[in-house]
């Protein structure tokens, strides 16, 4: 198994993700684009010591950037929305 710190890249802290946390006990993370749901589940459970019920993943396309002479795109990213068990909480998201 890969190192959990290479799978979970960063938390997503937006108004929408905070409302998901309050209503459905779901938290959002940017994850490694090559990671699958099983690896993400194991990484979240190992890093935060919580019980994961369900995971939804979304691939986010890169946005076009640059000028007419230097066209380019930002990199493709992957987002994971993780639903936790009712008794599970992640302290990082509770303090925000």
Short mmCIF file of N, CA and C in Angstrom, two decimals:
data_model
loop_
_atom_site.label_atom_id
_atom_site.label_comp_id
_atom_site.label_asym_id
_atom_site.label_seq_id
_atom_site.Cartn_x
_atom_site.Cartn_y
_atom_site.Cartn_z
N UNK A 1 0.83 -1.19 0.00
CA UNK A 1 0.00 0.00 0.00
C UNK A 1 0.87 1.25 0.00
N UNK A 2 0.40 2.27 -0.67
CA UNK A 2 1.11 3.53 -0.70
C UNK A 2 1.04 4.22 0.65
N UNK A 3 1.93 5.16 0.86
CA UNK A 3 1.91 5.94 2.09
C UNK A 3 0.65 6.82 2.10
N UNK A 4 -0.11 6.84 3.20
CA UNK A 4 -1.34 7.62 3.24
C UNK A 4 -1.14 9.11 2.98
N UNK A 5 0.04 9.62 3.31
CA UNK A 5 0.31 11.04 3.10
C UNK A 5 0.52 11.38 1.62
N UNK A 6 0.81 10.38 0.80
CA UNK A 6 0.91 10.64 -0.64
C UNK A 6 -0.43 10.48 -1.33
N UNK A 7 -1.40 9.86 -0.66
CA UNK A 7 -2.74 9.69 -1.23
C UNK A 7 -3.61 10.90 -0.90
N UNK A 8 -3.66 11.31 0.37
CA UNK A 8 -4.43 12.48 0.79
C UNK A 8 -3.51 13.69 0.66
N UNK A 9 -3.85 14.61 -0.25
CA UNK A 9 -2.98 15.76 -0.49
C UNK A 9 -3.35 16.96 0.37
N UNK A 10 -4.64 17.31 0.43
CA UNK A 10 -5.05 18.50 1.20
C UNK A 10 -6.55 18.45 1.47
N UNK A 11 -7.00 19.07 2.56
CA UNK A 11 -8.44 19.17 2.78
C UNK A 11 -9.02 20.27 1.91
N UNK A 12 -10.30 20.16 1.60
CA UNK A 12 -10.99 21.20 0.84
C UNK A 12 -11.89 21.94 1.83
N UNK A 13 -11.61 23.23 1.99
CA UNK A 13 -12.36 24.03 2.96
C UNK A 13 -13.10 25.13 2.20
N UNK A 14 -14.35 24.87 1.88
CA UNK A 14 -15.21 25.84 1.20
C UNK A 14 -16.55 25.86 1.93
N UNK A 15 -17.40 26.81 1.57
CA UNK A 15 -18.73 26.87 2.18
C UNK A 15 -19.52 25.60 1.90
N UNK A 16 -19.42 25.10 0.68
CA UNK A 16 -20.17 23.90 0.31
C UNK A 16 -19.67 22.69 1.10
N UNK A 17 -18.36 22.54 1.23
CA UNK A 17 -17.84 21.38 1.96
C UNK A 17 -18.17 21.48 3.45
N UNK A 18 -18.23 22.67 4.00
CA UNK A 18 -18.60 22.82 5.41
C UNK A 18 -20.08 22.50 5.64
N UNK A 19 -20.93 22.85 4.67
CA UNK A 19 -22.35 22.51 4.81
C UNK A 19 -22.55 20.99 4.68
N UNK A 20 -21.77 20.33 3.83
CA UNK A 20 -21.83 18.86 3.74
C UNK A 20 -21.40 18.22 5.05
N UNK A 21 -20.41 18.80 5.71
CA UNK A 21 -19.94 18.27 6.98
C UNK A 21 -21.04 18.37 8.04
N UNK A 22 -21.71 19.50 8.08
CA UNK A 22 -22.75 19.70 9.09
C UNK A 22 -23.99 18.84 8.83
N UNK A 23 -24.42 18.75 7.57
CA UNK A 23 -25.65 18.03 7.26
C UNK A 23 -25.47 16.51 7.21
N UNK A 24 -24.41 16.06 6.53
CA UNK A 24 -24.28 14.63 6.23
C UNK A 24 -23.04 13.98 6.82
N UNK A 25 -22.25 14.71 7.60
CA UNK A 25 -21.01 14.20 8.18
C UNK A 25 -20.05 13.73 7.08
N UNK A 26 -19.92 14.57 6.03
CA UNK A 26 -19.01 14.28 4.93
C UNK A 26 -17.89 15.32 4.92
N UNK A 27 -16.68 14.87 4.61
CA UNK A 27 -15.53 15.77 4.49
C UNK A 27 -14.92 15.58 3.10
N UNK A 28 -14.25 16.64 2.61
CA UNK A 28 -13.71 16.62 1.25
C UNK A 28 -12.19 16.77 1.29
N UNK A 29 -11.53 16.06 0.39
CA UNK A 29 -10.07 16.11 0.28
C UNK A 29 -9.66 16.15 -1.18
N UNK A 30 -8.52 16.82 -1.46
CA UNK A 30 -7.84 16.64 -2.74
C UNK A 30 -6.99 15.39 -2.57
N UNK A 31 -7.07 14.48 -3.52
CA UNK A 31 -6.33 13.22 -3.43
C UNK A 31 -5.48 13.03 -4.68
N UNK A 32 -4.58 12.07 -4.59
CA UNK A 32 -3.73 11.71 -5.72
C UNK A 32 -4.61 11.20 -6.87
N UNK A 33 -4.46 11.73 -8.10
CA UNK A 33 -5.32 11.30 -9.20
C UNK A 33 -5.24 9.81 -9.53
N UNK A 34 -4.17 9.13 -9.15
CA UNK A 34 -4.06 7.71 -9.45
C UNK A 34 -4.62 6.82 -8.34
N UNK A 35 -5.07 7.42 -7.23
CA UNK A 35 -5.58 6.64 -6.10
C UNK A 35 -7.00 6.17 -6.38
N UNK A 36 -7.31 4.95 -5.93
CA UNK A 36 -8.67 4.44 -6.08
C UNK A 36 -9.41 4.57 -4.74
N UNK A 37 -10.70 4.20 -4.74
CA UNK A 37 -11.52 4.39 -3.54
C UNK A 37 -11.04 3.57 -2.35
N UNK A 38 -10.56 2.37 -2.60
CA UNK A 38 -10.09 1.51 -1.52
C UNK A 38 -8.86 2.12 -0.85
N UNK A 39 -7.93 2.62 -1.65
CA UNK A 39 -6.73 3.26 -1.10
C UNK A 39 -7.10 4.52 -0.32
N UNK A 40 -8.04 5.30 -0.84
CA UNK A 40 -8.46 6.53 -0.16
C UNK A 40 -9.10 6.19 1.18
N UNK A 41 -9.95 5.18 1.20
CA UNK A 41 -10.62 4.76 2.45
C UNK A 41 -9.59 4.34 3.49
N UNK A 42 -8.64 3.51 3.10
CA UNK A 42 -7.62 3.04 4.05
C UNK A 42 -6.76 4.20 4.55
N UNK A 43 -6.44 5.15 3.66
CA UNK A 43 -5.61 6.29 4.05
C UNK A 43 -6.33 7.19 5.05
N UNK A 44 -7.61 7.46 4.82
CA UNK A 44 -8.37 8.31 5.73
C UNK A 44 -8.53 7.63 7.09
N UNK A 45 -8.84 6.35 7.08
CA UNK A 45 -9.00 5.62 8.34
C UNK A 45 -7.70 5.56 9.12
N UNK A 46 -6.58 5.40 8.43
CA UNK A 46 -5.29 5.31 9.11
C UNK A 46 -4.82 6.68 9.63
N UNK A 47 -4.96 7.73 8.82
CA UNK A 47 -4.48 9.05 9.23
C UNK A 47 -5.32 9.67 10.34
N UNK A 48 -6.63 9.56 10.26
CA UNK A 48 -7.51 10.28 11.18
C UNK A 48 -8.18 9.38 12.22
N UNK A 49 -7.97 8.07 12.16
CA UNK A 49 -8.54 7.11 13.12
C UNK A 49 -10.07 7.25 13.20
N UNK A 50 -10.72 7.20 12.04
CA UNK A 50 -12.18 7.28 11.94
C UNK A 50 -12.71 6.10 11.15
N UNK A 51 -14.03 5.91 11.16
CA UNK A 51 -14.68 4.86 10.38
C UNK A 51 -15.32 5.50 9.16
N UNK A 52 -14.95 5.03 7.96
CA UNK A 52 -15.47 5.55 6.70
C UNK A 52 -16.60 4.65 6.21
N UNK A 53 -17.73 5.28 5.83
CA UNK A 53 -18.88 4.52 5.33
C UNK A 53 -18.87 4.48 3.80
N UNK A 54 -18.65 5.64 3.17
CA UNK A 54 -18.78 5.73 1.72
C UNK A 54 -17.82 6.77 1.18
N UNK A 55 -17.43 6.61 -0.09
CA UNK A 55 -16.55 7.57 -0.76
C UNK A 55 -17.08 7.85 -2.15
N UNK A 56 -17.08 9.13 -2.52
CA UNK A 56 -17.39 9.55 -3.88
C UNK A 56 -16.16 10.27 -4.42
N UNK A 57 -15.76 9.96 -5.64
CA UNK A 57 -14.61 10.62 -6.24
C UNK A 57 -15.03 11.37 -7.50
N UNK A 58 -14.35 12.48 -7.75
CA UNK A 58 -14.63 13.32 -8.91
C UNK A 58 -13.31 13.75 -9.51
N UNK A 59 -13.16 13.58 -10.83
CA UNK A 59 -11.98 14.11 -11.50
C UNK A 59 -12.30 15.53 -11.97
N UNK A 60 -11.44 16.47 -11.62
CA UNK A 60 -11.63 17.87 -11.95
C UNK A 60 -10.68 18.21 -13.10
N UNK A 61 -11.25 18.61 -14.23
CA UNK A 61 -10.43 18.94 -15.39
C UNK A 61 -9.63 20.20 -15.13
N UNK A 62 -8.48 20.32 -15.81
CA UNK A 62 -7.66 21.52 -15.69
C UNK A 62 -8.26 22.68 -16.46
N UNK A 63 -8.07 23.88 -15.94
CA UNK A 63 -8.59 25.07 -16.59
C UNK A 63 -7.57 25.59 -17.61
N UNK A 64 -8.04 26.16 -18.72
CA UNK A 64 -7.09 26.72 -19.67
C UNK A 64 -6.44 27.98 -19.10
N UNK A 65 -5.13 28.04 -19.23
CA UNK A 65 -4.36 29.18 -18.75
C UNK A 65 -3.35 29.57 -19.82
N UNK A 66 -2.82 30.76 -19.71
CA UNK A 66 -1.77 31.20 -20.61
C UNK A 66 -2.28 32.20 -21.62
N UNK A 67 -1.41 32.55 -22.55
CA UNK A 67 -1.76 33.52 -23.58
C UNK A 67 -1.93 32.80 -24.91
N UNK A 68 -2.14 33.56 -25.97
CA UNK A 68 -2.31 32.96 -27.28
C UNK A 68 -1.01 32.28 -27.76
N UNK A 69 0.12 32.84 -27.36
CA UNK A 69 1.39 32.25 -27.78
C UNK A 69 1.77 31.04 -26.93
N UNK A 70 1.37 31.04 -25.68
CA UNK A 70 1.70 29.95 -24.77
C UNK A 70 0.43 29.33 -24.19
N UNK A 71 -0.33 28.61 -24.98
CA UNK A 71 -1.52 27.99 -24.41
C UNK A 71 -1.14 26.84 -23.49
N UNK A 72 -1.93 26.65 -22.48
CA UNK A 72 -1.67 25.55 -21.56
C UNK A 72 -2.86 25.32 -20.66
N UNK A 73 -2.72 24.38 -19.76
CA UNK A 73 -3.81 24.05 -18.83
C UNK A 73 -3.20 23.82 -17.44
N UNK A 74 -4.04 23.98 -16.42
CA UNK A 74 -3.63 23.57 -15.09
C UNK A 74 -3.77 22.05 -15.03
N UNK A 75 -3.17 21.46 -14.04
CA UNK A 75 -3.16 20.00 -13.98
C UNK A 75 -4.53 19.44 -13.58
N UNK A 76 -4.76 18.19 -13.94
CA UNK A 76 -5.98 17.49 -13.59
C UNK A 76 -5.87 17.08 -12.12
N UNK A 77 -6.96 17.29 -11.36
CA UNK A 77 -6.97 16.96 -9.94
C UNK A 77 -8.12 15.99 -9.65
N UNK A 78 -8.07 15.36 -8.50
CA UNK A 78 -9.12 14.44 -8.09
C UNK A 78 -9.59 14.83 -6.70
N UNK A 79 -10.91 14.88 -6.54
CA UNK A 79 -11.54 15.25 -5.28
C UNK A 79 -12.25 14.02 -4.72
N UNK A 80 -12.13 13.82 -3.42
CA UNK A 80 -12.83 12.72 -2.75
C UNK A 80 -13.73 13.29 -1.67
N UNK A 81 -15.01 12.89 -1.69
CA UNK A 81 -15.96 13.27 -0.65
C UNK A 81 -16.19 12.01 0.19
N UNK A 82 -15.79 12.07 1.45
CA UNK A 82 -15.78 10.91 2.33
C UNK A 82 -16.89 11.06 3.37
N UNK A 83 -17.79 10.07 3.43
CA UNK A 83 -18.84 10.07 4.45
C UNK A 83 -18.37 9.24 5.63
N UNK A 84 -18.40 9.86 6.81
CA UNK A 84 -17.94 9.21 8.03
C UNK A 84 -19.10 8.60 8.78
N UNK A 85 -18.78 7.66 9.65
CA UNK A 85 -19.79 7.07 10.53
C UNK A 85 -20.33 8.15 11.46
N UNK A 86 -21.57 8.01 11.96
CA UNK A 86 -22.17 9.06 12.80
C UNK A 86 -21.35 9.42 14.04
N UNK A 87 -20.65 8.45 14.61
CA UNK A 87 -19.87 8.73 15.82
C UNK A 87 -18.47 9.25 15.52
N UNK A 88 -18.05 9.25 14.26
CA UNK A 88 -16.70 9.66 13.88
C UNK A 88 -16.64 11.15 13.57
N UNK A 89 -15.56 11.78 14.01
CA UNK A 89 -15.31 13.19 13.75
C UNK A 89 -13.82 13.36 13.48
N UNK A 90 -13.50 14.34 12.62
CA UNK A 90 -12.10 14.72 12.37
C UNK A 90 -11.89 16.06 13.03
N UNK A 91 -10.95 16.15 13.96
CA UNK A 91 -10.76 17.36 14.75
C UNK A 91 -10.43 18.56 13.89
N UNK A 92 -9.69 18.38 12.82
CA UNK A 92 -9.30 19.49 11.96
C UNK A 92 -10.52 20.23 11.43
N UNK A 93 -11.55 19.50 11.01
CA UNK A 93 -12.75 20.11 10.46
C UNK A 93 -13.65 20.67 11.56
N UNK A 94 -13.53 20.18 12.78
CA UNK A 94 -14.37 20.66 13.87
C UNK A 94 -13.94 22.04 14.35
N UNK A 95 -12.66 22.37 14.21
CA UNK A 95 -12.15 23.66 14.71
C UNK A 95 -12.38 24.79 13.73
N UNK A 96 -12.83 24.49 12.53
CA UNK A 96 -13.02 25.53 11.52
C UNK A 96 -14.42 26.09 11.62
#
